[in-house]
């Protein structure tokens, strides 16, 4: 592609991540070692139209976007805010359960490299890894949230 000023893409170096953060209502609730794939899928609307020669053509247009679940994983700590959040939702306390927030990707110097905002987030699954007494393995806590929308700053 000739002129860079006219192009939509520029060359950038990939970020490496030491950790991720989950921010909810402006407060960083937790830091994580792992975040699942963040997905935005654009659905398709197909429309059949007649061409000038009488043949039928199918045209495809972007439809409604859907947003995938996001799963966070970290070593278990004494911080139980994530557990309390799903406990409220599973107990039927839906008022205030839908939260806005962000997934933060930190650089090696702990600056925010990327920020993916979300709205309508609520926990759909909390999980504690299996563990055995006397083991030196880290117990892993994971949380899956459903979101209504995701966008990047």
mmCIF file of C-alpha atoms in Angstrom:
data_model
loop_
_atom_site.group_PDB
_atom_site.id
_atom_site.type_symbol
_atom_site.label_atom_id
_atom_site.label_comp_id
_atom_site.label_asym_id
_atom_site.label_seq_id
_atom_site.Cartn_x
_atom_site.Cartn_y
_atom_site.Cartn_z
ATOM 1 C CA UNK A 1 0.000 0.000 0.000
ATOM 2 C CA UNK A 2 1.573 3.194 -1.128
ATOM 3 C CA UNK A 3 0.775 6.228 1.006
ATOM 4 C CA UNK A 4 0.714 5.456 4.775
ATOM 5 C CA UNK A 5 -1.312 8.574 5.540
ATOM 6 C CA UNK A 6 -4.205 7.210 3.490
ATOM 7 C CA UNK A 7 -4.049 3.698 4.952
ATOM 8 C CA UNK A 8 -6.021 2.479 7.919
ATOM 9 C CA UNK A 9 -3.277 0.322 9.404
ATOM 10 C CA UNK A 10 0.074 1.199 10.923
ATOM 11 C CA UNK A 11 2.859 -1.041 12.121
ATOM 12 C CA UNK A 12 3.038 -1.607 15.896
ATOM 13 C CA UNK A 13 5.007 -3.861 18.219
ATOM 14 C CA UNK A 14 3.096 -6.525 20.164
ATOM 15 C CA UNK A 15 2.772 -6.090 23.934
ATOM 16 C CA UNK A 16 3.889 -8.727 26.379
ATOM 17 C CA UNK A 17 1.821 -8.961 29.546
ATOM 18 C CA UNK A 18 2.856 -9.648 33.080
ATOM 19 C CA UNK A 19 -0.685 -9.296 34.345
ATOM 20 C CA UNK A 20 -4.214 -8.235 33.608
ATOM 21 C CA UNK A 21 -6.676 -6.323 35.722
ATOM 22 C CA UNK A 22 -10.431 -6.318 36.111
ATOM 23 C CA UNK A 23 -11.882 -2.904 36.824
ATOM 24 C CA UNK A 24 -15.524 -2.693 37.910
ATOM 25 C CA UNK A 25 -17.314 0.601 38.521
ATOM 26 C CA UNK A 26 -13.982 2.460 38.408
ATOM 27 C CA UNK A 27 -12.248 0.232 40.998
ATOM 28 C CA UNK A 28 -9.602 -2.362 40.084
ATOM 29 C CA UNK A 29 -11.073 -5.431 41.780
ATOM 30 C CA UNK A 30 -8.357 -7.919 40.991
ATOM 31 C CA UNK A 31 -5.250 -8.688 38.979
ATOM 32 C CA UNK A 32 -5.031 -11.869 36.948
ATOM 33 C CA UNK A 33 -2.413 -14.024 35.308
ATOM 34 C CA UNK A 34 -4.738 -15.096 32.526
ATOM 35 C CA UNK A 35 -7.687 -13.715 30.583
ATOM 36 C CA UNK A 36 -9.579 -15.783 28.009
ATOM 37 C CA UNK A 37 -10.023 -14.641 24.453
ATOM 38 C CA UNK A 38 -11.989 -11.398 24.145
ATOM 39 C CA UNK A 39 -14.385 -11.812 21.235
ATOM 40 C CA UNK A 40 -16.640 -9.586 19.202
ATOM 41 C CA UNK A 41 -18.448 -11.445 16.459
ATOM 42 C CA UNK A 42 -20.242 -9.629 13.699
ATOM 43 C CA UNK A 43 -23.343 -11.484 12.517
ATOM 44 C CA UNK A 44 -24.376 -11.429 8.874
ATOM 45 C CA UNK A 45 -27.615 -10.324 7.251
ATOM 46 C CA UNK A 46 -28.148 -11.814 3.809
ATOM 47 C CA UNK A 47 -30.412 -10.168 1.265
ATOM 48 C CA UNK A 48 -31.426 -11.669 -2.059
ATOM 49 C CA UNK A 49 -31.704 -9.130 -4.862
ATOM 50 C CA UNK A 50 -32.391 -9.378 -8.579
ATOM 51 C CA UNK A 51 -29.609 -8.261 -10.848
ATOM 52 C CA UNK A 52 -30.270 -6.384 -14.078
ATOM 53 C CA UNK A 53 -30.132 -9.646 -16.073
ATOM 54 C CA UNK A 54 -32.802 -11.304 -13.895
ATOM 55 C CA UNK A 55 -30.390 -13.453 -11.929
ATOM 56 C CA UNK A 56 -30.681 -13.534 -8.143
ATOM 57 C CA UNK A 57 -27.665 -12.396 -6.148
ATOM 58 C CA UNK A 58 -27.031 -12.630 -2.417
ATOM 59 C CA UNK A 59 -25.649 -9.533 -0.747
ATOM 60 C CA UNK A 60 -24.195 -9.694 2.731
ATOM 61 C CA UNK A 61 -24.342 -6.871 5.256
ATOM 62 C CA UNK A 62 -23.134 -6.555 8.834
ATOM 63 C CA UNK A 63 -25.795 -7.446 11.390
ATOM 64 C CA UNK A 64 -25.872 -7.350 15.159
ATOM 65 C CA UNK A 65 -22.595 -7.845 17.022
ATOM 66 C CA UNK A 66 -22.346 -10.440 19.789
ATOM 67 C CA UNK A 67 -19.810 -10.484 22.600
ATOM 68 C CA UNK A 68 -18.247 -13.617 24.073
ATOM 69 C CA UNK A 69 -17.864 -14.557 27.713
ATOM 70 C CA UNK A 70 -14.605 -13.520 29.397
ATOM 71 C CA UNK A 71 -12.855 -15.775 31.902
ATOM 72 C CA UNK A 72 -10.206 -14.534 34.326
ATOM 73 C CA UNK A 73 -7.799 -16.785 36.264
ATOM 74 C CA UNK A 74 -5.533 -16.058 39.212
ATOM 75 C CA UNK A 75 -4.008 -17.697 42.228
ATOM 76 C CA UNK A 76 -6.448 -17.743 45.129
ATOM 77 C CA UNK A 77 -5.984 -14.884 47.602
ATOM 78 C CA UNK A 78 -7.860 -13.750 50.720
ATOM 79 C CA UNK A 79 -9.696 -11.172 48.559
ATOM 80 C CA UNK A 80 -13.218 -12.545 48.070
ATOM 81 C CA UNK A 81 -14.849 -9.669 46.129
ATOM 82 C CA UNK A 82 -15.338 -11.817 43.021
ATOM 83 C CA UNK A 83 -16.963 -14.591 45.017
ATOM 84 C CA UNK A 84 -19.248 -12.085 46.785
ATOM 85 C CA UNK A 85 -20.315 -10.650 43.422
ATOM 86 C CA UNK A 86 -21.491 -14.019 42.044
ATOM 87 C CA UNK A 87 -22.965 -14.905 45.424
ATOM 88 C CA UNK A 88 -25.260 -11.864 45.156
ATOM 89 C CA UNK A 89 -26.269 -12.723 41.597
ATOM 90 C CA UNK A 90 -26.892 -16.404 42.371
ATOM 91 C CA UNK A 91 -28.899 -15.346 45.447
ATOM 92 C CA UNK A 92 -31.268 -13.331 43.249
ATOM 93 C CA UNK A 93 -29.923 -9.841 43.984
ATOM 94 C CA UNK A 94 -30.114 -8.596 40.404
ATOM 95 C CA UNK A 95 -30.467 -4.930 41.362
ATOM 96 C CA UNK A 96 -27.056 -3.469 40.686
ATOM 97 C CA UNK A 97 -25.626 -6.812 39.507
ATOM 98 C CA UNK A 98 -24.947 -5.522 35.995
ATOM 99 C CA UNK A 99 -21.689 -3.617 36.132
ATOM 100 C CA UNK A 100 -19.619 -1.512 33.798
ATOM 101 C CA UNK A 101 -15.889 -1.956 33.812
ATOM 102 C CA UNK A 102 -12.746 -2.734 31.888
ATOM 103 C CA UNK A 103 -10.145 -5.379 31.228
ATOM 104 C CA UNK A 104 -6.695 -3.875 31.607
ATOM 105 C CA UNK A 105 -3.489 -5.211 30.053
ATOM 106 C CA UNK A 106 -0.387 -4.040 31.914
ATOM 107 C CA UNK A 107 3.107 -3.653 30.456
ATOM 108 C CA UNK A 108 6.304 -4.769 32.167
ATOM 109 C CA UNK A 109 6.554 -1.310 33.772
ATOM 110 C CA UNK A 110 2.934 -1.700 35.027
ATOM 111 C CA UNK A 111 1.539 0.947 32.700
ATOM 112 C CA UNK A 112 -1.805 0.204 31.057
ATOM 113 C CA UNK A 113 -1.010 -0.972 27.527
ATOM 114 C CA UNK A 114 -4.591 -1.693 26.484
ATOM 115 C CA UNK A 115 -8.025 -1.161 27.933
ATOM 116 C CA UNK A 116 -11.162 -2.955 26.793
ATOM 117 C CA UNK A 117 -14.293 -1.426 28.321
ATOM 118 C CA UNK A 118 -17.469 -3.389 28.865
ATOM 119 C CA UNK A 119 -21.031 -2.717 29.952
ATOM 120 C CA UNK A 120 -23.726 -4.953 31.327
ATOM 121 C CA UNK A 121 -21.181 -7.299 32.913
ATOM 122 C CA UNK A 122 -22.248 -9.925 35.454
ATOM 123 C CA UNK A 123 -20.600 -13.096 36.754
ATOM 124 C CA UNK A 124 -21.993 -16.317 35.312
ATOM 125 C CA UNK A 125 -19.457 -18.737 36.801
ATOM 126 C CA UNK A 126 -16.969 -18.827 39.680
ATOM 127 C CA UNK A 127 -14.640 -21.779 39.985
ATOM 128 C CA UNK A 128 -11.941 -22.967 42.370
ATOM 129 C CA UNK A 129 -9.457 -25.482 40.993
ATOM 130 C CA UNK A 130 -9.227 -28.901 42.533
ATOM 131 C CA UNK A 131 -6.532 -29.139 45.180
ATOM 132 C CA UNK A 132 -5.008 -31.718 47.435
ATOM 133 C CA UNK A 133 -3.853 -31.213 51.024
ATOM 134 C CA UNK A 134 -0.068 -31.137 51.280
ATOM 135 C CA UNK A 135 0.374 -30.168 47.623
ATOM 136 C CA UNK A 136 2.539 -27.186 46.710
ATOM 137 C CA UNK A 137 0.379 -26.377 43.669
ATOM 138 C CA UNK A 138 -1.303 -22.987 43.621
ATOM 139 C CA UNK A 139 -5.074 -23.035 44.013
ATOM 140 C CA UNK A 140 -6.569 -21.211 41.034
ATOM 141 C CA UNK A 141 -9.687 -19.052 41.205
ATOM 142 C CA UNK A 142 -11.508 -18.293 37.979
ATOM 143 C CA UNK A 143 -14.451 -16.050 37.179
ATOM 144 C CA UNK A 144 -16.469 -15.930 33.954
ATOM 145 C CA UNK A 145 -18.461 -12.818 33.159
ATOM 146 C CA UNK A 146 -21.045 -12.157 30.497
ATOM 147 C CA UNK A 147 -21.112 -8.730 28.900
ATOM 148 C CA UNK A 148 -23.588 -6.782 26.769
ATOM 149 C CA UNK A 149 -20.939 -4.829 24.870
ATOM 150 C CA UNK A 150 -17.149 -4.425 24.609
ATOM 151 C CA UNK A 151 -15.153 -1.556 23.110
ATOM 152 C CA UNK A 152 -11.538 -0.440 23.191
ATOM 153 C CA UNK A 153 -10.303 3.001 24.254
#
